[in-house]
Short mmCIF file of C-alpha atoms and ligand atoms in Angstrom, two decimals:
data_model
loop_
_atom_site.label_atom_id
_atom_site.label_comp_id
_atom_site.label_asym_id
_atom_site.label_seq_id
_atom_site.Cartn_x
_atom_site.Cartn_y
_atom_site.Cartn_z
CA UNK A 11 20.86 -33.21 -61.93
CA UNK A 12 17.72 -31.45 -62.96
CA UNK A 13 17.01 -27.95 -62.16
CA UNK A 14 13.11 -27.07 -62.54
CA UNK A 15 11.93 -23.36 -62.51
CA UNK A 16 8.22 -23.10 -61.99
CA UNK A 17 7.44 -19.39 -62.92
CA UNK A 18 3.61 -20.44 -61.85
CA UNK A 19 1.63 -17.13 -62.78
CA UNK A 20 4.44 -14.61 -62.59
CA UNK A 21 6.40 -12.81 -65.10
CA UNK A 22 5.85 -10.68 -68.26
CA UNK A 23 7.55 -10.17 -71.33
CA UNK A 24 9.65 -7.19 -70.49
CA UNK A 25 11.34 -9.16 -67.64
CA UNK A 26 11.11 -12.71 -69.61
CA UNK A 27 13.31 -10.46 -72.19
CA UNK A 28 15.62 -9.61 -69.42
CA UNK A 29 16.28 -12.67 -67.74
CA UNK A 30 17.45 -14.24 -71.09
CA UNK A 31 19.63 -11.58 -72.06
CA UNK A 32 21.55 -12.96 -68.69
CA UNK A 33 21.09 -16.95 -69.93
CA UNK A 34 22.64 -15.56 -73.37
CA UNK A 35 26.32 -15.24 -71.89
CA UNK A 36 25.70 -17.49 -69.00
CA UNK A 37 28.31 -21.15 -69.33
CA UNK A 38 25.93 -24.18 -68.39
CA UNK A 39 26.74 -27.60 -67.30
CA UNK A 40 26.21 -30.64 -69.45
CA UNK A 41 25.81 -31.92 -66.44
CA UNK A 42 22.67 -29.63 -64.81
CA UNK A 43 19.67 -29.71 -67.05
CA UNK A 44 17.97 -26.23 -66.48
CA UNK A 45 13.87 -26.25 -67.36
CA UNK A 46 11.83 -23.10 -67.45
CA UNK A 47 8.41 -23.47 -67.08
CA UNK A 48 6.52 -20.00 -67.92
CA UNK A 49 2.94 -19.15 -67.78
CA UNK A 50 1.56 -20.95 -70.98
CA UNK A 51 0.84 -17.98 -73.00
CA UNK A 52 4.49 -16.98 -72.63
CA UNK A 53 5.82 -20.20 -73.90
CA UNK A 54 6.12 -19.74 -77.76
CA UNK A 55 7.67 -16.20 -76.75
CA UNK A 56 10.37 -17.89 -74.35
CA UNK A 57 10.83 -20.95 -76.71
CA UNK A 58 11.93 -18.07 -79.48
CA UNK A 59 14.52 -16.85 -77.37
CA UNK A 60 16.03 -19.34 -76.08
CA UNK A 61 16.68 -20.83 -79.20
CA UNK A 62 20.42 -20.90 -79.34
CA UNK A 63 21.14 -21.53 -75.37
CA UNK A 64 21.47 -25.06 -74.35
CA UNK A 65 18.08 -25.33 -71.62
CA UNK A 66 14.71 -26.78 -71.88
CA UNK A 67 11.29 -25.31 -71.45
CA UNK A 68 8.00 -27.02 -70.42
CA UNK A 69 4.06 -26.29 -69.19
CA UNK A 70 2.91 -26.05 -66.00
CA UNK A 71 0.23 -28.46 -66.24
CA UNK A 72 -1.65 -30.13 -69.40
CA UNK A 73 -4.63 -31.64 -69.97
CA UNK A 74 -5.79 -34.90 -69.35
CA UNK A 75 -7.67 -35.11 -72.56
CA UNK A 76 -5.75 -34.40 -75.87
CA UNK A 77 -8.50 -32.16 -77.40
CA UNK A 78 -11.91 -31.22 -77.40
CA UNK A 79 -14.33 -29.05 -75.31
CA UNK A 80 -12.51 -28.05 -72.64
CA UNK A 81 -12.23 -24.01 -72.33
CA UNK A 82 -9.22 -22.24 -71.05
CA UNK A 83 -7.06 -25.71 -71.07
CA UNK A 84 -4.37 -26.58 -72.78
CA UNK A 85 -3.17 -30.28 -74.03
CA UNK A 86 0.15 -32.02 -74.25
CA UNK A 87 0.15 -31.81 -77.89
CA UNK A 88 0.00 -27.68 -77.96
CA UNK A 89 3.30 -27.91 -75.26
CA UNK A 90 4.79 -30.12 -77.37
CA UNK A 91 4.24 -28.37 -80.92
CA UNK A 92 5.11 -25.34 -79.29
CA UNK A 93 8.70 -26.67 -77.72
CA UNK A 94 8.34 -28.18 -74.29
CA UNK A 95 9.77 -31.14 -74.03
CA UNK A 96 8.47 -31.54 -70.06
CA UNK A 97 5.36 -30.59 -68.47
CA UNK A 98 4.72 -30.65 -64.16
CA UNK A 99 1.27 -32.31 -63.34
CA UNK A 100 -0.11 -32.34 -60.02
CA UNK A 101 1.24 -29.37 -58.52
CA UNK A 102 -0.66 -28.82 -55.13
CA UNK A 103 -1.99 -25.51 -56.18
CA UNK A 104 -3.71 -27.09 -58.69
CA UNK A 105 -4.99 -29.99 -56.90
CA UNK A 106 -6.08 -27.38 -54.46
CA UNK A 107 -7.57 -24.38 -56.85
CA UNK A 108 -8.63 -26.58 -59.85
CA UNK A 109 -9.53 -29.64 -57.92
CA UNK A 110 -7.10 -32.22 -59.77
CA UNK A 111 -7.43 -36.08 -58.39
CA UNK A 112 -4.47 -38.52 -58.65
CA UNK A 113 -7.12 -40.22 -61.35
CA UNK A 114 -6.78 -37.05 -63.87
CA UNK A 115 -3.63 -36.53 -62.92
CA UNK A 116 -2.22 -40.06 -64.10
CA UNK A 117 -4.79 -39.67 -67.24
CA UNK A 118 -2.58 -36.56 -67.88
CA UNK A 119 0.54 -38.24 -67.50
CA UNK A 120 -0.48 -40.80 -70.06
CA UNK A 121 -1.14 -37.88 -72.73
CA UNK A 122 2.12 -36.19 -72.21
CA UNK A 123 3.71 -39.62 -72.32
CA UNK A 124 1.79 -40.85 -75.85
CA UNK A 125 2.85 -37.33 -77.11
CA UNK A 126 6.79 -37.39 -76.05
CA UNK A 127 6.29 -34.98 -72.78
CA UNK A 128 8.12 -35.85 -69.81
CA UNK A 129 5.64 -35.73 -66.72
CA UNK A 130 7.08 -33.89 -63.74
CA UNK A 131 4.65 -35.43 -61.32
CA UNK A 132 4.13 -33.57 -57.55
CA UNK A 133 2.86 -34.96 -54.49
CA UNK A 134 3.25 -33.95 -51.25
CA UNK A 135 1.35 -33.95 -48.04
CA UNK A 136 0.21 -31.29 -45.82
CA UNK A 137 1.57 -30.11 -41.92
CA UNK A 138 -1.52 -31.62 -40.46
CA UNK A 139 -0.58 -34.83 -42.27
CA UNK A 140 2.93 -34.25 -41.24
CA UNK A 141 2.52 -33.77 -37.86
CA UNK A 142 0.34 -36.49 -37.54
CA UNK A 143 2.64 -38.84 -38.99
CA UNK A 144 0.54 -39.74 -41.70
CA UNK A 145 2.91 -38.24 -44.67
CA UNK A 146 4.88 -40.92 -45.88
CA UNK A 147 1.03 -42.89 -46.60
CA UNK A 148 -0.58 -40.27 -47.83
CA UNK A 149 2.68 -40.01 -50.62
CA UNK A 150 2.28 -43.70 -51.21
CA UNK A 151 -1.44 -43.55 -52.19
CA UNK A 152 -0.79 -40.15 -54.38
CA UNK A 153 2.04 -42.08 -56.19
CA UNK A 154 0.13 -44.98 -56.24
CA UNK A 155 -3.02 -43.87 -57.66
CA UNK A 156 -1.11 -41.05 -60.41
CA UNK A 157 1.26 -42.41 -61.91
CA UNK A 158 0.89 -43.97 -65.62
CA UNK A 159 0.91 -47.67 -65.75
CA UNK A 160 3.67 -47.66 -68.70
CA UNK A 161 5.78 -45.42 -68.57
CA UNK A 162 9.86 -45.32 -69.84
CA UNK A 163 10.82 -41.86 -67.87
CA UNK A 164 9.06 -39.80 -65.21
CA UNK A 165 10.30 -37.60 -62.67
CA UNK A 166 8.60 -36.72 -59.29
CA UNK A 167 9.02 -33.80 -57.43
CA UNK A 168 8.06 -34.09 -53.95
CA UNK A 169 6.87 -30.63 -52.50
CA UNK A 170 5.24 -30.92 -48.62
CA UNK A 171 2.30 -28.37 -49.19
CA UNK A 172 3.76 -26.65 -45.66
CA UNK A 173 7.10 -26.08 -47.58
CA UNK A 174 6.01 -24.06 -50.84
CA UNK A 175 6.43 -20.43 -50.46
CA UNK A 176 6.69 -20.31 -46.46
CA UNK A 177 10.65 -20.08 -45.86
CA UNK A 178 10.13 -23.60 -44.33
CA UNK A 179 11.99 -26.82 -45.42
CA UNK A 180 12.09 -30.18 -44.03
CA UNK A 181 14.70 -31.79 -41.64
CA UNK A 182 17.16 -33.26 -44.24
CA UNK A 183 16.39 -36.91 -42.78
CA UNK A 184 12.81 -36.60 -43.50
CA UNK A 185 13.83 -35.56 -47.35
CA UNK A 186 16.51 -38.43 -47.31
CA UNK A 187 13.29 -41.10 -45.82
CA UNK A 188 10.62 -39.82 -48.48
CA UNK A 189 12.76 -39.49 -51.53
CA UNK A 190 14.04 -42.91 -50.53
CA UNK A 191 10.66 -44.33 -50.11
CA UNK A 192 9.16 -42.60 -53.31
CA UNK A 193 11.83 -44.16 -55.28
CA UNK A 194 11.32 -47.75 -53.40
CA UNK A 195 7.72 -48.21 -54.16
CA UNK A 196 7.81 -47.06 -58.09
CA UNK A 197 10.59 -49.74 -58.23
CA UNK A 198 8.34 -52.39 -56.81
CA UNK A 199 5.10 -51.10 -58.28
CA UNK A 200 6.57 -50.56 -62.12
CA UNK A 201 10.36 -51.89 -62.25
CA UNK A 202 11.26 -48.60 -62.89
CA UNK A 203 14.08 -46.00 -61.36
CA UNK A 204 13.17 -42.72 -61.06
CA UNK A 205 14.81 -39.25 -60.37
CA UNK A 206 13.28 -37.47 -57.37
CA UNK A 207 13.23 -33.77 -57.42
CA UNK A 208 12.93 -31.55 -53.83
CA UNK A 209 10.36 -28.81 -54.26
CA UNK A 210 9.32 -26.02 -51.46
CA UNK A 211 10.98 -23.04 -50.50
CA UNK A 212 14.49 -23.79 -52.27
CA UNK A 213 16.94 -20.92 -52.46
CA UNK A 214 20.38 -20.04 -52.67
CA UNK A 215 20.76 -20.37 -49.01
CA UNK A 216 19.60 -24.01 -48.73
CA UNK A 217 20.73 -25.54 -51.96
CA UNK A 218 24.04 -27.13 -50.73
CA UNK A 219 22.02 -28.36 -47.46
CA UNK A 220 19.08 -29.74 -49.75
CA UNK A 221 21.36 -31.30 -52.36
CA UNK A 222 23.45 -32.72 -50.19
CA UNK A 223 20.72 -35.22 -49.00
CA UNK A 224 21.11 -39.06 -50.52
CA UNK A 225 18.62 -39.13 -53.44
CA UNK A 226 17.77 -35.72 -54.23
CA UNK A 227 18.21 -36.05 -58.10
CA UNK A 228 17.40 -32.23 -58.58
CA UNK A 229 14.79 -29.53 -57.32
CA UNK A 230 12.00 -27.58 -58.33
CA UNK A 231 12.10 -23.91 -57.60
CA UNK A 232 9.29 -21.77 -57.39
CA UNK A 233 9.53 -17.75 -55.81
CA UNK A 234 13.53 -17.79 -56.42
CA UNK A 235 13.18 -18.71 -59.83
CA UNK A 236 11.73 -15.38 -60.38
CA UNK A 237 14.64 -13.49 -60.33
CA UNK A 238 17.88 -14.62 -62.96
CA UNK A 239 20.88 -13.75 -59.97
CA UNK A 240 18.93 -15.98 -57.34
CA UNK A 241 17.80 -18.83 -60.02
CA UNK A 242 21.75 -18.56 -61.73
CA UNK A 243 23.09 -18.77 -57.80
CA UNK A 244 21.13 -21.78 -57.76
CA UNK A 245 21.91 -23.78 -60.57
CA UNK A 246 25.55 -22.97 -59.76
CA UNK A 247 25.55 -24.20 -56.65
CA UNK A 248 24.51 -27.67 -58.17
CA UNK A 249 27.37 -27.42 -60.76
CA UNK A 250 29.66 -27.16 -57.79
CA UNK A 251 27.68 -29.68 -55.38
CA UNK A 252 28.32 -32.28 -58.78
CA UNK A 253 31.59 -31.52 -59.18
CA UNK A 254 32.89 -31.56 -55.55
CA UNK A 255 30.89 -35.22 -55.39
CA UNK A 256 33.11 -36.50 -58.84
CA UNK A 257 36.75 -35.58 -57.37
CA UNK A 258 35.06 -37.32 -53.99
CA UNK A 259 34.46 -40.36 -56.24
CA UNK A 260 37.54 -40.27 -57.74
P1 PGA B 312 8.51 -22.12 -53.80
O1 PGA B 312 7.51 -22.94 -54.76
O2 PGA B 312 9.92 -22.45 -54.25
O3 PGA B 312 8.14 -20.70 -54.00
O4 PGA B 312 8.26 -22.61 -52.41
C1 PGA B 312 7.81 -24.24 -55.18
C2 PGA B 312 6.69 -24.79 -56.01
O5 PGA B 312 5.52 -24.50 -55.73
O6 PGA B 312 6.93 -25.52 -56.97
#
């Protein structure tokens, strides 16, 4: 189970400070992977303190060229020197803001990949493409056209645009169709399994409801990541969701 917290630009150090002196005492799961994903400048500063407690850290969006004249970017070799170990590509706002294609994004993906990154690829559609039934092939050509050709691990993170940062989720059957369907096409297209994270509006009210849906592998959490008691309240709630599913199992 994989726990993503996208601080997007949000945060200084004062309150990054803060928020680890909670994570300091705080008993994690071997079997939740937590990932913080600060604003980039913050990252070497967050890396340093989190030295001794057992999560991950990664960028919120790299490159898709590994140096050169590119001003105000940042390349998957910089995360990686500096201690990420994932990076998210693709997130709307930055298809939307900084005009990202699926083609850059997959070039992207193939950096962080060559440099030991995991990709944290996004796609999602918007309500107009929702409501007019069009989502589930608009996700197939964004996954179809971004990610790498070789790859051994990526994760996607589908996030419906009409979900992030509105209070709005989807009908747990149309997260159970897409996730399925994300997963069933990177099978067939690279031979590959892949986890599939839920992204848009999750909170400590919704967890239970969002990770109880068949192939949700983990979620990525923007505006309730901000604050350490909500992001804690959420992460626990998937230690408990895991553990309630093993004694089912057993
Ligand atoms: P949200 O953002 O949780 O605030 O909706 C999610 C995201 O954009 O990744």
């Amino acid at each position: 189970m994989f726990i993503a917290a996208n601080w997007k630009m949000n945060l200084d150090k004062k309150s990054i400070q803060s928020f680890v002196e909670y994570l300091q005492s705080y008993k994690f799961s071997k079997n939740v992977q937590l990932c913080i994903f600060p604003p980039t400048i913050y990252i070497d500063f967050l890396s340093n303190l989190i030295r001794n407690i057992p999560i991950s850290i990664g960028g919120q969006n790299c490159h898709h060229q590994s140096f050169g004249a590119f001003t105000g970017e940042v390349s998957a070799i910089s995360l990686k020197e500096f201690g990420c170990d994932y990076v998210i590509l693709g997130h709307s706002e930055r298809r939307i803001y900084n005009k990202e294609t699926n083609e850059s994004i997959k070039k992207s993906a193939q950096f962080a990949i060559e440099y030991n990154l995991s990709p944290i690829i996004c796609v999602g559609e918007n309500l107009e493409q929702r409501e007019n039934g069009k989502a589930i092939d608009f996700i197939e050509k964004q996954i179809t056209n971004c990610i790498p050709d070789e790859f051994k691990e990526i994760i996607i993170a589908y996030e419906p645009i009409w979900s992030i940062g509105t209070g709005k989720i989807p009908h747990q059957d149309e997260i159970r169709e897409m996730h399925k369907y994300i997963k069933e096409i990177i099978l067939l297209k690279s031979k590959k399994k892949v986890k599939v994270l839920y992204g848009g509006s999750v909170n400590e009210q919704n967890i239970q409801e969002i990770l109880s849906v068949n192939n949700v592998d983990g979620v990525l959490v923007g505006g309730a990541s901000l604050k350490i008691k909500d992001l804690l309240a959420i992460y626990g709630s998937a230690v408990k969701h895991l553990e309630k599913n093993l004694i089912f199992k057993d």
